[in-house]
XYZ file of C-alpha atoms in Angstrom:
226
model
C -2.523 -29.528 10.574
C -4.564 -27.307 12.612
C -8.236 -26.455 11.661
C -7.224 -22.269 12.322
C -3.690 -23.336 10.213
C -6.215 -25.168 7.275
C -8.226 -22.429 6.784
C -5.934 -19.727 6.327
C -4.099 -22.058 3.455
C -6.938 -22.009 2.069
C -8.396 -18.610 2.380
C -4.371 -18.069 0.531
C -5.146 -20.053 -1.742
C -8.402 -18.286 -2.784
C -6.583 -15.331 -2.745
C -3.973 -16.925 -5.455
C -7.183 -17.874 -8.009
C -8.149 -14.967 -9.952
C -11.050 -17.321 -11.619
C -13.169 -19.554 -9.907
C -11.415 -22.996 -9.296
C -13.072 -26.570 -8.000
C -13.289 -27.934 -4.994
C -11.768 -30.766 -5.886
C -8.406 -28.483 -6.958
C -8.454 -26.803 -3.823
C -8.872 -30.294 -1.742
C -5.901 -31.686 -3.653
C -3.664 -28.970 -2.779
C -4.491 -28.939 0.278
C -4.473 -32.694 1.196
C -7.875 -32.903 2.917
C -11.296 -34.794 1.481
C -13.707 -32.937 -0.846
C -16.320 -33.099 2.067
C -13.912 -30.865 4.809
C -13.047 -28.570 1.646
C -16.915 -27.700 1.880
C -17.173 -27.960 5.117
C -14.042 -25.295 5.577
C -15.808 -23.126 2.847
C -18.978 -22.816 5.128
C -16.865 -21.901 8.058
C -14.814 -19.405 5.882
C -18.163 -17.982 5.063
C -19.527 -17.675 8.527
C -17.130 -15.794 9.415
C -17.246 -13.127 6.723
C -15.286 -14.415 4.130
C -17.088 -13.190 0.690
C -16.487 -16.478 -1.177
C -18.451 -16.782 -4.522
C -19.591 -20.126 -5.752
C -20.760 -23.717 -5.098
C -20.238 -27.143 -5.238
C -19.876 -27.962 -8.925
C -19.045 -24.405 -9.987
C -16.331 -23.555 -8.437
C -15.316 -20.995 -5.940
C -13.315 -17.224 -5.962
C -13.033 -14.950 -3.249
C -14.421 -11.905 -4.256
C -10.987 -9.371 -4.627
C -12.515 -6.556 -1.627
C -11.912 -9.177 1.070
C -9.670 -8.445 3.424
C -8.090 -11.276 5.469
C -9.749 -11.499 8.962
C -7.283 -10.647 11.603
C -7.834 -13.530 13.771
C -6.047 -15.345 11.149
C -3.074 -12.864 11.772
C 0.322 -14.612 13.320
C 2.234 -12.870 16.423
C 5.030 -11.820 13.784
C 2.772 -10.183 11.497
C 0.660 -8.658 14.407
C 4.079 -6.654 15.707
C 4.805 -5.765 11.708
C 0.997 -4.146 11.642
C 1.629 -2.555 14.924
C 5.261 -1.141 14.109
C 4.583 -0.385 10.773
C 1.120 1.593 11.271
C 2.938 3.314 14.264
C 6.017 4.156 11.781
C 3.596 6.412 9.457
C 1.732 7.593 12.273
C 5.005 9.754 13.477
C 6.713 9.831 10.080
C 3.689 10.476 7.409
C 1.377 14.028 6.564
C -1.264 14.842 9.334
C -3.508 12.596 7.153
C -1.966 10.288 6.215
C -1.055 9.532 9.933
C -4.366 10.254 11.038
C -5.508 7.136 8.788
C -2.456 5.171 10.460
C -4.241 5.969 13.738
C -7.228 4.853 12.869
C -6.295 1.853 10.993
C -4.317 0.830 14.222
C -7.435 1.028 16.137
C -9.953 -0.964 14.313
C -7.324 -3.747 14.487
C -7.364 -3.859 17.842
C -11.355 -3.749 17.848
C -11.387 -6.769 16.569
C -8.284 -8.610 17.031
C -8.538 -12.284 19.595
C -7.410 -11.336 22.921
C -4.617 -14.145 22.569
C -2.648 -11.904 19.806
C -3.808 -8.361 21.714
C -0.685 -8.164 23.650
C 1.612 -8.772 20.750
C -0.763 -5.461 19.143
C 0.821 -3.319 22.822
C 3.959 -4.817 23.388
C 5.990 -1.898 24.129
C 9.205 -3.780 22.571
C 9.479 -2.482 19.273
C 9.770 1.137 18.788
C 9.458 4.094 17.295
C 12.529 6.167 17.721
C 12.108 9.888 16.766
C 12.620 11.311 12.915
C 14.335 14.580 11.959
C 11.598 17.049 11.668
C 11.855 19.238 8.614
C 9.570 22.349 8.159
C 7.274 21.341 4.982
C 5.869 24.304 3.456
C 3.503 22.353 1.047
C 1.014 18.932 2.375
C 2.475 16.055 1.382
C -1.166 15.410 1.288
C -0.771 17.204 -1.879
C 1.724 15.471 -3.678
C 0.052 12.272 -2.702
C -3.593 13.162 -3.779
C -1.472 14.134 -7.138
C 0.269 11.026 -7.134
C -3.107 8.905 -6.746
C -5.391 10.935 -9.549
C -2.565 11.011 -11.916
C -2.482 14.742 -12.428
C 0.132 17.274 -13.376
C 1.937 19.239 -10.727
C 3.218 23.248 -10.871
C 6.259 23.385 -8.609
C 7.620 25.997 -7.277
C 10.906 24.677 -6.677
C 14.225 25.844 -5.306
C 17.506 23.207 -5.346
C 20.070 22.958 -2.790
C 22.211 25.925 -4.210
C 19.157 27.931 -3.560
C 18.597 28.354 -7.272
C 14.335 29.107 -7.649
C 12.522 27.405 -10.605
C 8.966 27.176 -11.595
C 8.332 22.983 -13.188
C 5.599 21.826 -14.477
C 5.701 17.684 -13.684
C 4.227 14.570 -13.590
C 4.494 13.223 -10.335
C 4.867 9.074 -9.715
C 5.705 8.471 -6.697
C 6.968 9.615 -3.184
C 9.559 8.089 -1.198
C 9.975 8.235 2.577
C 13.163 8.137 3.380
C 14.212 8.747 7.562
C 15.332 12.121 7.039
C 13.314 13.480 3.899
C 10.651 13.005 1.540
C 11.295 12.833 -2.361
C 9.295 13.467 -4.825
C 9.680 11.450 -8.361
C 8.384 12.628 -11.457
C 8.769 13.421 -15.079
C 9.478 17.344 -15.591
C 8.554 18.795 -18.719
C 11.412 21.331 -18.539
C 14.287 18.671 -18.531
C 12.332 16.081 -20.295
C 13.491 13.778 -18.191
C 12.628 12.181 -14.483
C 13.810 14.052 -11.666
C 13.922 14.235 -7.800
C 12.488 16.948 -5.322
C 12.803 16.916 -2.044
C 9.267 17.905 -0.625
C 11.071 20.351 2.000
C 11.823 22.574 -1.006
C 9.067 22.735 -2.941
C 8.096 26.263 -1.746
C 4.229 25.539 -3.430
C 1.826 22.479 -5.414
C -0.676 23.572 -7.388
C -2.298 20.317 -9.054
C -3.818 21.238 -12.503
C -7.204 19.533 -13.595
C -4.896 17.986 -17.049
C -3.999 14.638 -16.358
C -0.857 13.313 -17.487
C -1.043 11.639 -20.770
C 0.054 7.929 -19.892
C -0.766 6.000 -17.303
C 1.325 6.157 -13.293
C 2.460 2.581 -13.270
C 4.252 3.186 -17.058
C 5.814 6.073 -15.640
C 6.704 4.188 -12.263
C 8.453 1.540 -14.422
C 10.352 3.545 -16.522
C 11.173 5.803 -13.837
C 12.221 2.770 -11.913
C 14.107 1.514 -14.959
C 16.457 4.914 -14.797
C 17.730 4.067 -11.551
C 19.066 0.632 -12.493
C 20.780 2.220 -15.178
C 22.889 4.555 -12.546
């Protein structure tokens, strides 16, 4: 096993132990002698790794780390790059703006060996079908994050105009339109809207009385049952 291969097992495995756990665990598990465990923690450390702990004590990687890219395969370089790229065309203007920039400090700091795989021109992009949105999807989504309710303006594919007042959970980017899940207070039930006809979004300062990720579940749970 490689040192570069070594130390990304166990900068996983950190990221697998909520609570601190011993050296000697994380040795075991990863075949090598208690001394290179600390010796790999120390080099883990030096290069930014916020690691908590000592020998002894035990160790836990503190839950804002984010994996250094040099530790990044060619695979999951191209998945960044094509997936980043993918909401930079597809997303809101800030939403793709973040994409953008997210893309860039990547390839600030990314080893020159896996740069190319960041600009290799062989996975693509192909162009969406534009629809005229006459509300942000910024909107939906800052709705979406603070948990808020949501006054629609609404018209359905008959053309049929309704005002709903909802709980939105989640939006879904599909290739050729944006839905919008959520629990309407009119039906009493979850419904879809398609962001292309909600004609305006006016978030209210009431939050919704339970929490997203019950709603998400049990929103999620209605599908299986179709």
């Amino acid at each position: 096993m490689s040192r570069t291969t070594r130390l990304f097992d166990l900068m996983q495995l950190l990221r697998h132990h909520r609570r601190p756990v011993s050296g000697q665990v994380l040795a075991e598990q990863l075949g090598v002698s208690l001394r290179t465990l600390y010796r790999d923690i120390a080099d883990l450390k030096a290069i930014g790794a916020q690691i908590d702990g000592e020998p002894g004590l035990g160790y836990v990687l503190r839950p804002d780390f984010l994996l250094p890219p040099l530790m990044f395969s060619a695979d999951e370089v191209e998945a960044l790059a094509l997936g980043l790229t993918w909401v930079e065309r597809r997303a809101d203007d800030e939403l793709a703006a973040a994409a953008a920039e997210a893309l860039a400090k990547v390839s600030a700091v990314l080893p020159r060996a896996l740069h190319a795989h960041l600009e290799d021109q062989a996975l693509l992009v192909g162009p969406g079908w534009e629809k005229p949105q006459a509300v942000a999807l910024s909107v939906l989504r800052q709705a979406i994050r603070e948990e808020r309710k949501l006054r629609i303006d609404y018209h359905d594919e008959a053309g049929q105009a309704s005002t709903r007042l909802i709980w939105p959970v989640s939006l879904t980017f599909f290739e050729s339109s944006r839905i919008l899940a959520a629990w309407c207070e009119l039906r009493r039930a979850y419904r879809h809207f398609r962001a292309d006809r909600i004609e305006s979004a006016t978030p209210l300062a009431e939050h919704y009385p339970r929490r997203r990720h019950a709603l998400r579940r049990e929103w999620l749970a209605t599908l299986q049952d179709c």
